[in-house]
Coordinates of C-alpha atoms and ligand atoms in Angstrom, one line a residue:
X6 CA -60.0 138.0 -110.7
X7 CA -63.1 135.9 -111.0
X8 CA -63.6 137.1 -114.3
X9 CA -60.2 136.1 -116.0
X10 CA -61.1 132.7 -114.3
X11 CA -64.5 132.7 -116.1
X12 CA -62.6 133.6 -119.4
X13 CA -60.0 130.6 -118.7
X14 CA -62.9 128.0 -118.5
X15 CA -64.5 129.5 -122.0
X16 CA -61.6 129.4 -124.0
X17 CA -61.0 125.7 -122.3
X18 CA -63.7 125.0 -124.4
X19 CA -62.7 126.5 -128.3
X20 CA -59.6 125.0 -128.0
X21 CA -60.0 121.6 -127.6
X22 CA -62.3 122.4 -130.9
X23 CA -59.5 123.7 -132.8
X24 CA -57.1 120.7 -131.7
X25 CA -59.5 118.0 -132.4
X26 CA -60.1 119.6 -136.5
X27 CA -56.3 119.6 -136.6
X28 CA -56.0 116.0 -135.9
X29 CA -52.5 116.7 -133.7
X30 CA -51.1 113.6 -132.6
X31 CA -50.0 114.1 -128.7
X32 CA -51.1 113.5 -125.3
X33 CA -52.6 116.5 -125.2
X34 CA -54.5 116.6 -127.6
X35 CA -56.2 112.5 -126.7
X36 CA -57.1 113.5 -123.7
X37 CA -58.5 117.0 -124.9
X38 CA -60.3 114.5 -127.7
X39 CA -62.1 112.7 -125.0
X40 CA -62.9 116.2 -123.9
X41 CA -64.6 116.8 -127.0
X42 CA -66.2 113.4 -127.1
X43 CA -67.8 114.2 -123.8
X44 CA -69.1 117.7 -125.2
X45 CA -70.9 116.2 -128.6
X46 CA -72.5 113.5 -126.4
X47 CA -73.9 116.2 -123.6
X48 CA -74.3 118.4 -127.0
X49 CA -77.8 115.4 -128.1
X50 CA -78.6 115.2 -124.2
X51 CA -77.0 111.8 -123.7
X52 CA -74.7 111.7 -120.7
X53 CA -73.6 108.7 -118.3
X54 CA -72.4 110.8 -115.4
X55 CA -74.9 114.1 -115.4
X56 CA -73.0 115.5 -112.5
X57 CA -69.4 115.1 -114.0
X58 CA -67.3 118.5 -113.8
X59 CA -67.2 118.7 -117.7
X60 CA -71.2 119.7 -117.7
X61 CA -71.0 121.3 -114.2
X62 CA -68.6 123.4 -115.6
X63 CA -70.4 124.0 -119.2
X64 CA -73.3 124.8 -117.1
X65 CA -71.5 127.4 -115.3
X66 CA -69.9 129.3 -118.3
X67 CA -72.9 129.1 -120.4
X68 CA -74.8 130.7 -117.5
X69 CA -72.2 133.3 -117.1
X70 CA -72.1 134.4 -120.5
X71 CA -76.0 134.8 -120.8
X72 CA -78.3 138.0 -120.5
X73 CA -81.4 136.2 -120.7
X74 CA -82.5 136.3 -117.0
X75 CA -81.6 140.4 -116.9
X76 CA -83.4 141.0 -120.3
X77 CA -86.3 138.8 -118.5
X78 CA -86.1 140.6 -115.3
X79 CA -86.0 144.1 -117.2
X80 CA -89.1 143.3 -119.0
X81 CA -91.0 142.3 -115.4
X82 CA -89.3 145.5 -114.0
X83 CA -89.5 148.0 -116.7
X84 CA -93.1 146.7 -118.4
X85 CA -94.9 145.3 -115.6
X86 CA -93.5 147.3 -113.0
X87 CA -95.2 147.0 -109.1
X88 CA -97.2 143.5 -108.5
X89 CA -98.6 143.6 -105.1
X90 CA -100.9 140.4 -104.5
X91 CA -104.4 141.1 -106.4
X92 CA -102.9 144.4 -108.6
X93 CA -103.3 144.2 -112.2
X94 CA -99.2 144.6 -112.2
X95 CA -99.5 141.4 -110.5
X96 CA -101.8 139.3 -113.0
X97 CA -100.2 141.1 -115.9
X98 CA -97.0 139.0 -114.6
X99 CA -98.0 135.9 -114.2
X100 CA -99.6 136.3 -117.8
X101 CA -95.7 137.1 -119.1
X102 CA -93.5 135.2 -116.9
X103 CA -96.1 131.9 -118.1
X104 CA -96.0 133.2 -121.8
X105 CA -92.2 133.6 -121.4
X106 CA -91.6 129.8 -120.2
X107 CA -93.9 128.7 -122.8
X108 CA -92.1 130.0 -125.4
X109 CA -88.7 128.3 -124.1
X110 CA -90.8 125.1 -124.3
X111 CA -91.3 124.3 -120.9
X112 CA -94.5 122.7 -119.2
X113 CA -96.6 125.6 -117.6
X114 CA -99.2 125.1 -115.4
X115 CA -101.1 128.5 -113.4
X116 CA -102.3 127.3 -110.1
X117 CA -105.1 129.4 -108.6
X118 CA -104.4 131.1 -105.5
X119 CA -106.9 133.2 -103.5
X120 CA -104.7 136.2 -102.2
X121 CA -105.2 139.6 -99.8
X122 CA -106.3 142.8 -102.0
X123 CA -105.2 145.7 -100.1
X124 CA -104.2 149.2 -102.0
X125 CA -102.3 151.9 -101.0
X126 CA -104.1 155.6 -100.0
X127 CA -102.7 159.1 -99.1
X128 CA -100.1 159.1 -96.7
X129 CA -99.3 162.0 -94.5
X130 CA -98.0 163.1 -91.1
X131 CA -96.9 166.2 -89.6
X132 CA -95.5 167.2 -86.0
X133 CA -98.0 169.5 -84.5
X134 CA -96.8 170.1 -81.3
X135 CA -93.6 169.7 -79.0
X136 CA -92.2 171.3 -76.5
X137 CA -90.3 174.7 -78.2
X138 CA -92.3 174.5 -81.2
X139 CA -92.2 178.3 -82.6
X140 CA -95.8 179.4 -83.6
X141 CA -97.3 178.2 -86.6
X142 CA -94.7 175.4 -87.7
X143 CA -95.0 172.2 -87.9
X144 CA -92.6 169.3 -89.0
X145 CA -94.1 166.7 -92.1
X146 CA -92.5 163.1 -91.4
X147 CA -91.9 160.7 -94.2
X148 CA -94.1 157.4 -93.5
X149 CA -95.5 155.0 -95.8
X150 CA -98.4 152.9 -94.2
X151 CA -97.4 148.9 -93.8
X152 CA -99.4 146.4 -95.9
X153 CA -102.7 145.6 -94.3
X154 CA -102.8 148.6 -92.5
X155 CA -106.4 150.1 -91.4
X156 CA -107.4 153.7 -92.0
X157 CA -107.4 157.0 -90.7
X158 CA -110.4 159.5 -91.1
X159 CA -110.0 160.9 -94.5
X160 CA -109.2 164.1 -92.8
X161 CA -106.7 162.4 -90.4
X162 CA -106.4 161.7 -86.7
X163 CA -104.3 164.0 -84.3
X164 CA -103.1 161.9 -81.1
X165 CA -100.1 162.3 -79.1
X166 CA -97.0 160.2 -80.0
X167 CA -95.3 157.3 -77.0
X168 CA -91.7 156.5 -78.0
X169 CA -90.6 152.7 -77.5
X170 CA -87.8 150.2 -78.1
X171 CA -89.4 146.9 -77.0
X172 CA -92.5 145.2 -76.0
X173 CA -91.8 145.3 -72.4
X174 CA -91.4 148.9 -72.9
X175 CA -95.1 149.2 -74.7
X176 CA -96.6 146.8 -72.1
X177 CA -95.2 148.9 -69.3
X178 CA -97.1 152.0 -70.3
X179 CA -100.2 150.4 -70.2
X180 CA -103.4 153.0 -69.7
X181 CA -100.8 155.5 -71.3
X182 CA -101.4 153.6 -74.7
X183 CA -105.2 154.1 -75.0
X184 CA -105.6 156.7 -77.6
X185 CA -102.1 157.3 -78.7
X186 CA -99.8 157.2 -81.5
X187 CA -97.5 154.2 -80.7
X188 CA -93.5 154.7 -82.3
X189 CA -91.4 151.5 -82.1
X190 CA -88.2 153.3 -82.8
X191 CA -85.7 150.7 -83.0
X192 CA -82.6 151.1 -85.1
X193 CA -81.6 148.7 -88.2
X194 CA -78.4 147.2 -87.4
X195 CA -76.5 147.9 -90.7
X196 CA -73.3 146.9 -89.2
X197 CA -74.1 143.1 -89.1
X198 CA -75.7 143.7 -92.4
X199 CA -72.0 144.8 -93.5
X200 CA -70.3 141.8 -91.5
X201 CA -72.7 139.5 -93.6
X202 CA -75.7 138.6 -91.2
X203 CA -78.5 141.1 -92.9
X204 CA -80.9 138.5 -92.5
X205 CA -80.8 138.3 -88.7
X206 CA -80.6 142.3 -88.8
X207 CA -83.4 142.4 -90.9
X208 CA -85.4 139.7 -88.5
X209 CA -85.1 141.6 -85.3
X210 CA -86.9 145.0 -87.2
X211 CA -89.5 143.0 -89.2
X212 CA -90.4 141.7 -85.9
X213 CA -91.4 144.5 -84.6
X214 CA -93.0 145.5 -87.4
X215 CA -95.1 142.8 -87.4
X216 CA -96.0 142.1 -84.1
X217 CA -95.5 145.9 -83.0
X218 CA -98.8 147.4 -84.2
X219 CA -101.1 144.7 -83.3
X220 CA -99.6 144.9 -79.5
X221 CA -100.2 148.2 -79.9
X222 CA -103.7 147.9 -81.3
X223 CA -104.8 145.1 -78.1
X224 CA -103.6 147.6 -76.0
X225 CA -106.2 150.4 -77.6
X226 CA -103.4 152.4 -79.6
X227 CA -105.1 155.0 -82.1
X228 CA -102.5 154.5 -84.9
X229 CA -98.7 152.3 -84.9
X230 CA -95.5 153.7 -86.3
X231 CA -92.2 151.7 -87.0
X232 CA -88.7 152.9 -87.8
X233 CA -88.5 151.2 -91.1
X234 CA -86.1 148.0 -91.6
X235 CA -83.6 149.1 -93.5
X236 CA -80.0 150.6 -94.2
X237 CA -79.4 153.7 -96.6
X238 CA -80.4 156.8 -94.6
X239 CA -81.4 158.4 -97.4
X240 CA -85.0 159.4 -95.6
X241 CA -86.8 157.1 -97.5
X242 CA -89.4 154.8 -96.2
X243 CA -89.4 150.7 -96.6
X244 CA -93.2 149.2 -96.5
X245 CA -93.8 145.4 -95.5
X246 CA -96.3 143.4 -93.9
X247 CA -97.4 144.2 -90.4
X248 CA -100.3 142.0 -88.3
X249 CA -102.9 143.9 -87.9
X250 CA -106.1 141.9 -87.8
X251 CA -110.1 142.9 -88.6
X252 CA -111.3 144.2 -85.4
X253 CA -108.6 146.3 -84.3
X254 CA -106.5 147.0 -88.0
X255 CA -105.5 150.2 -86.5
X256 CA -102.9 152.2 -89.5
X257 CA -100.0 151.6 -88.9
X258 CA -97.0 152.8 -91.2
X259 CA -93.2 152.7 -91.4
X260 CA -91.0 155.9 -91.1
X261 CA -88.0 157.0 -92.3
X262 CA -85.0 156.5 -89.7
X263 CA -84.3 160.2 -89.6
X264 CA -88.1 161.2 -88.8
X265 CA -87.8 158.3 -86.0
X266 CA -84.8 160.4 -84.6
X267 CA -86.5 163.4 -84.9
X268 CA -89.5 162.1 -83.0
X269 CA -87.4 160.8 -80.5
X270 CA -85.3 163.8 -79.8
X271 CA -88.2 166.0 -79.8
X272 CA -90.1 163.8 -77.4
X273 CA -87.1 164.3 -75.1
X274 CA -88.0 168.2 -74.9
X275 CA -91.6 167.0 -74.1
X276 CA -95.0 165.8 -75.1
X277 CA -95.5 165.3 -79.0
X278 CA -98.3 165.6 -81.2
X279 CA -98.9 163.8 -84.6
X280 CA -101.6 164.4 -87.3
X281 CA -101.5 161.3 -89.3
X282 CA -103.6 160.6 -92.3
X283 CA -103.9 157.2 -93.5
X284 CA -106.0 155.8 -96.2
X285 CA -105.5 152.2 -97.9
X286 CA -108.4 149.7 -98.3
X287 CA -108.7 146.5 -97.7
X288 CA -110.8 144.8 -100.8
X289 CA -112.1 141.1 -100.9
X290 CA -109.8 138.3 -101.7
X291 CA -108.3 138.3 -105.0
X292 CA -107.8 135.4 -107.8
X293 CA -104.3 134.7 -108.9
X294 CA -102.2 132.0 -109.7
X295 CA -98.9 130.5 -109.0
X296 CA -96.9 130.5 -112.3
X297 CA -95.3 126.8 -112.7
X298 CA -92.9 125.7 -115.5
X299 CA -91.4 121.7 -115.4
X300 CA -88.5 120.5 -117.5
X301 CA -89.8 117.3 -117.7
X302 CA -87.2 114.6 -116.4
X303 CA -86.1 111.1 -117.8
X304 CA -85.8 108.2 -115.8
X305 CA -87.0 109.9 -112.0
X306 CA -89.2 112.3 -113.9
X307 CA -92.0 111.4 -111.2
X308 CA -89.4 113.2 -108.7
X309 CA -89.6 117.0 -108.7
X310 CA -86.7 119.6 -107.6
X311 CA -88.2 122.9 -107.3
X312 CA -86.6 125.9 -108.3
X313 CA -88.4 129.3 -107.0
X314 CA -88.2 132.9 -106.6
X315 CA -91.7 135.0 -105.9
X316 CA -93.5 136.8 -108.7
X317 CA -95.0 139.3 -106.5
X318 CA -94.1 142.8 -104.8
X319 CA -94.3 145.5 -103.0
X320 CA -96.3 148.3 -104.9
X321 CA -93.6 151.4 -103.7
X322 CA -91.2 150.4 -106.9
X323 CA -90.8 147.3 -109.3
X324 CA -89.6 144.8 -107.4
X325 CA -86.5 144.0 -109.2
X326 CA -84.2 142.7 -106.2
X327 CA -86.8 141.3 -104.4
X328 CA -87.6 139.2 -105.6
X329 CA -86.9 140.4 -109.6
X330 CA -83.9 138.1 -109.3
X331 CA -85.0 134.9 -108.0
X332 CA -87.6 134.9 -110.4
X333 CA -85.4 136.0 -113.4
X334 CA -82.8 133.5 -111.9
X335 CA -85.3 130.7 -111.8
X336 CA -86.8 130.9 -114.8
X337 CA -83.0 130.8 -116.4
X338 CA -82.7 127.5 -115.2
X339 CA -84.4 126.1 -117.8
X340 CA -82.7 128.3 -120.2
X341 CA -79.8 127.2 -119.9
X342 CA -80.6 124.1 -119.7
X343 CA -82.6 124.0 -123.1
X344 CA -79.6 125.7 -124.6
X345 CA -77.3 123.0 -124.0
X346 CA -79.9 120.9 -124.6
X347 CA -79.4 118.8 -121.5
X348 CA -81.9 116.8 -119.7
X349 CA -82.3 116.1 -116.1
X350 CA -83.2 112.7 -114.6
X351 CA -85.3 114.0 -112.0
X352 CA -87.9 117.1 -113.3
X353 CA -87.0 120.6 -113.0
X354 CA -90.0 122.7 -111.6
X355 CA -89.9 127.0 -111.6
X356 CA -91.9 128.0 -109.3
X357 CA -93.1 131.9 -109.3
X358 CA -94.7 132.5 -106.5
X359 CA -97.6 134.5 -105.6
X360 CA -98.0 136.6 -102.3
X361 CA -94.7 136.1 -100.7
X362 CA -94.9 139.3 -98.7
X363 CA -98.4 139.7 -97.8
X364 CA -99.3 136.3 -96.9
X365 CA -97.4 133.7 -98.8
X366 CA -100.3 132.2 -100.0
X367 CA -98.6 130.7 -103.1
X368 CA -96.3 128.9 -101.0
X369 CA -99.3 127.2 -98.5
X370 CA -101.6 126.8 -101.9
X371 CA -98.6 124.7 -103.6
X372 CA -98.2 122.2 -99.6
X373 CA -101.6 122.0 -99.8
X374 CA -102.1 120.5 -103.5
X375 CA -99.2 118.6 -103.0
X376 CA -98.7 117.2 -99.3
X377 CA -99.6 113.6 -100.6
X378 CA -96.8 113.3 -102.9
X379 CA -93.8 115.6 -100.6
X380 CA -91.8 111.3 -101.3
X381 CA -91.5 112.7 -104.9
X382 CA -90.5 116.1 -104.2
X383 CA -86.4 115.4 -103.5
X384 CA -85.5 119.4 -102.8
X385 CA -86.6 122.8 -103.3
X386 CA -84.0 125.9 -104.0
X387 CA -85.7 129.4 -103.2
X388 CA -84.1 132.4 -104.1
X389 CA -85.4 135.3 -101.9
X390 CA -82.3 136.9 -101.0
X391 CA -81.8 140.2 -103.4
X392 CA -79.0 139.7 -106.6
X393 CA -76.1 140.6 -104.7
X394 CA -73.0 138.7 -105.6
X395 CA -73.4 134.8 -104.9
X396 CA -70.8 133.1 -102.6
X397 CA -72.3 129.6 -102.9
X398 CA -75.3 128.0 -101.7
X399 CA -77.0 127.2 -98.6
X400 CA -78.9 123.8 -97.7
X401 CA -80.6 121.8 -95.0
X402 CA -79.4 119.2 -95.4
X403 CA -77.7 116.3 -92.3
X404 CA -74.7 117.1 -91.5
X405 CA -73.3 113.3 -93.0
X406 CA -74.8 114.7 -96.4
X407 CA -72.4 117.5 -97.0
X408 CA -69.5 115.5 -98.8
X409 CA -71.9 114.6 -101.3
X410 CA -72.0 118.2 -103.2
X411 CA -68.0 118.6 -103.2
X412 CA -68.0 118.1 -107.0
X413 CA -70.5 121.3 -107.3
X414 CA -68.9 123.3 -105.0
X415 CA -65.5 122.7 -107.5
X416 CA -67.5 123.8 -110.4
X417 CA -68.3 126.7 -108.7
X418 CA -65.2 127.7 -107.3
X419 CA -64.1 129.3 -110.4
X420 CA -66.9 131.7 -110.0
X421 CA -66.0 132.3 -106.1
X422 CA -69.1 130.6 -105.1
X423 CA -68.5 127.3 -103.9
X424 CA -69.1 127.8 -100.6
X425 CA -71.6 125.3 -98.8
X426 CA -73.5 126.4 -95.7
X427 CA -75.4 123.6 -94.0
X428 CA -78.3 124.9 -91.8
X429 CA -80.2 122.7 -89.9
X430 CA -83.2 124.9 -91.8
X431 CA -82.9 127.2 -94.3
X432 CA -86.0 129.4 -93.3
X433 CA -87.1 130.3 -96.9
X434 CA -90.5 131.5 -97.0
X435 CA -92.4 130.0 -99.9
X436 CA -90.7 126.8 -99.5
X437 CA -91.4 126.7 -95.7
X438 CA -94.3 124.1 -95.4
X439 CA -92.2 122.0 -97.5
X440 CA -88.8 122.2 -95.2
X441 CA -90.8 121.2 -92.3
X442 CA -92.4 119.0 -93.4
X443 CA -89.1 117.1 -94.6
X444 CA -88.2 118.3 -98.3
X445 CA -84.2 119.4 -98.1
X446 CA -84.8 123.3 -99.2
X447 CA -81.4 125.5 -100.6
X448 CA -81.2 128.8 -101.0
X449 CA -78.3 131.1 -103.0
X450 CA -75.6 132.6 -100.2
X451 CA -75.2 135.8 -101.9
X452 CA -73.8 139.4 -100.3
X453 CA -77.1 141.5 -99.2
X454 CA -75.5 143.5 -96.8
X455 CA -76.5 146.5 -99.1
X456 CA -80.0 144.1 -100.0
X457 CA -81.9 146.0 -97.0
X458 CA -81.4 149.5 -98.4
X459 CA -83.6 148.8 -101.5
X460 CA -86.1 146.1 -100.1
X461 CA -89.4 147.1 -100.1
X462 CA -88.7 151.1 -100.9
X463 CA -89.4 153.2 -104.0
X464 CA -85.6 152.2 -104.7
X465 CA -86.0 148.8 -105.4
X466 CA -85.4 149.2 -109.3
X467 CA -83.6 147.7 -112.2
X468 CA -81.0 149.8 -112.2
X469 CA -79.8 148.8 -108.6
X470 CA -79.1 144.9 -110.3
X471 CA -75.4 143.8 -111.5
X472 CA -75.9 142.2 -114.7
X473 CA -72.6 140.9 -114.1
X474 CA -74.1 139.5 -110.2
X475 CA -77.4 138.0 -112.0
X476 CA -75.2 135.9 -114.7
X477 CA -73.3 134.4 -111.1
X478 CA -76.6 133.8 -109.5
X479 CA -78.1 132.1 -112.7
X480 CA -74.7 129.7 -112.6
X481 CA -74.8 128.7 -108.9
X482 CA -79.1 128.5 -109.4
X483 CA -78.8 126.1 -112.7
X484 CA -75.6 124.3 -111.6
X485 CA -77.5 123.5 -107.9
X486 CA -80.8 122.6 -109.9
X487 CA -79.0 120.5 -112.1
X488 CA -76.8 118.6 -109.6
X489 CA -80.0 117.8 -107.4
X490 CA -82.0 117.0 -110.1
X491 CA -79.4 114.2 -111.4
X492 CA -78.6 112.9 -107.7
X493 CA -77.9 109.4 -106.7
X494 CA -77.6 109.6 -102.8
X495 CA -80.9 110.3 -100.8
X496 CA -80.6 113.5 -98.8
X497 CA -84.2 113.6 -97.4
X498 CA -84.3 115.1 -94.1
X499 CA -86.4 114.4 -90.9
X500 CA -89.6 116.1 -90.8
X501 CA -89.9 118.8 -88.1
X502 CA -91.5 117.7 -84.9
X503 CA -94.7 120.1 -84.5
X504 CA -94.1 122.1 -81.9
Ligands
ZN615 ZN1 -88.9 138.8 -101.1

């Protein structure tokens, strides 16, 4: 349905062309004239009202009819591939991400960023005794160690395995913990991921995979296990960043769901035994760089509105959901943009951020260099959410601020995405330090309630993105960026109290 929409607002556009070359003398065709008149002034960047639905809406099928963000997201995908903080996949995208904005002609600016080096080893486990265990078998479980993990022996460690579900489940084993193999087996709830809150799904797991292991390690654990956070039980295993700290970075790693249920049922016959063999390494800080792009603006082009995905990845696949698409989608912005050759009064800034997911140093780097002049920056947009299908946006802005973006949400009605959730904060990672400190931050409201079976797994691949979803996401992310950037009403918010 969307699609015929889509196709209704294109022609809209030929055939006011046709009418106005034919010279036909009706109503019609005046005000389809004035139509035209509008389009050859927006056509030499001249426009009174930026925000009027005739450029929304040229914005939006422009946007929807381009494969420049998937051809850019297939060459960080398919040429870069993985580009975990301090890899050379990593530097070898902010090399082509800033060589691809330069050649659309925006500004581009790399700003350093000191980031965590820490490389995948081996990986192994196997079951190597329970209760019932005929003689010489064991059972290998699928793991993948969590980023900042600490290491085994090379030859591995053998400890038994303690089963839990909460922290007040770990705490109350105490002395028991000393020594052991500690498995956080709690379950990803897919079914709110399919009733549309993944996110808070996805926060209750990566909390225990953050906090888990480092409980686990106070409390004199030899090695922490998670269930991974994640749907699609396909027995694969999904990586992210876990707390471990020098001093006690005990490994820790994720496992698949079914070897968590194997463990679990098997501990129920008795006491289990795990030989695990971890390896990464933790290496010295790393140099790498923010990747930033401005469409310079006209009259407010001291004011900033920051458009962002992050650059980086886990090193399992290539990244191409997450955050492939908010990059891709980001950099498109000016695209489109430069294609229609329109320009915004406040300046555009694409942001490609650096270590997101193992430290979101990019994000703090940016505050840091920038926390004098947060008056200029009116609003940040972060797209961190996967490229499922986009419903709208979300935005934290005051509740009395809302009526302000009806006319966007029209324009991108025709799409189906003209939804507009107001959170009191959006919550976005790289944009964070900005929110709280007072700078309105949006984000894309897209569908990820199949997000969290990709995200951070060998899965995570190009193949896995709807063209067809990225054109939508560019459309909401350029028509958002464009509106804010071209704003008359002040939507600053109140800076967070500290707490
Ligand atoms: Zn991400």
């Amino acid at each position: 349905m969307d699609d015929k929409i889509i196709m209704i607002g294109y022609r809209f556009w030929l055939i006011p062309l046709n009418l106005y070359r034919n010279r036909m003398k009706s109503v019609l065709q005046k005000s389809l004239s004035l139509t035209v008149l509008a389009t050859s002034l927006l056509s030499v960047g001249v426009s009174a009202a930026p925000n009027d639905p005739a450029t929304l809406g040229q914005i939006r099928d422009n946007a929807i009819q381009s494969d420049w963000a998937y051809e850019r997201l297939a060459d960080l995908t398919d040429l870069v591939g993985p580009r975990l903080s301090g890899s050379a996949g990593a530097a070898a995208a902010v090399d082509q991400v800033a060589a691809a904005m330069r050649k659309i002609g925006a500004t581009v600016t790399l700003q350093p960023v000191k980031v965590p080096h820490w490389v995948r080893g081996a990986e192994t486990a196997e079951l190597v005794e329970y209760t019932g265990r005929p003689a010489g078998i064991t059972q290998k479980v699928v793991l993948t160690a969590l980023g900042g993990s600490g290491a085994t022996p090379a030859a591995g460690l053998t400890a038994p395995v303690i089963i839990v579900r909460s922290f007040d489940e770990l705490k109350a084993k105490g002395a028991q913990v000393k020594g052991s193999i500690v498995l956080f087996d709690v379950a990803f709830d897919q079914e709110m991921a399919d009733r549309g809150h993944a996110g808070p799904a996805y926060g209750r797991g990566a909390g225990f995979r953050f906090a888990g292991p480092k409980l686990a390690a106070d409390m004199g654990a030899a090695a922490a296990l998670v269930r991974s956070v994640g749907g699609a039980n396909y027995r694969i295993a999904h990586t992210g960043a876990t707390g471990v700290v020098d001093g006690a970075r005990i490994p820790a790693a994720a496992v698949t769901a079914e070897d968590a249920m194997l463990m679990s049922r098997l501990s129920a016959r008795g006491p289990l035994k795990m030989h695990l063999t971890l390896t990464p390494q933790t290496l010295p800080e790393a140099d790498s760089y923010n990747v930033i792009a401005d469409l310079p603006g006209t009259d407010k082009a001291d004011e900033v509105v920051i458009v962002s995905g992050h650059l980086d990845s886990w090193d399992l696949a290539t990244g191409a959901h997450d955050d492939g698409t908010g990059v891709a989608g980001a950099m498109a912005v000016i695209d489109t943009l430069k294609k229609l050759n329109l320009k915004p009064r406040r300046t555009i800034r694409v942001i490609a951020w650096m270590n997101e997911e193992n430290g979101t140093r990019g994000g703090k780097a940016y505050f840091e260099a920038n926390k004098d002049k947060l008056d200029k920056h009116f609003a940040a947009i972060e797209s961190d959410s996967g490229g499922g299908r986009p419903f709208g946006f979300i935005g934290s802005v005051t509740p009395p601020m809302v009526k302000y973006f009806a006319p966007l949400k029209t324009a991108l009605e025709p799409i189906g995405a003209g939804i507009f959730e107001r959170h009191d904060i959006a919550g976005a990672a790289d944009t964070g330090p900005l929110e709280r400190a007072g700078v309105p931050v949006f984000e894309p409201l897209v569908d990820s309630s199949s997000y969290f079976s990709y995200h951070h797994t060998p899965a995570d691949t190009l193949d896995k993105v709807s063209p067809l979803e990225l054109k939508r996401h560019v459309a909401v992310l350029t028509a958002l960026t464009w509106y804010l950037a071209n704003m008359e009403e002040n939507i600053g918010r109140v800076p967070q109290q500290p707490e």
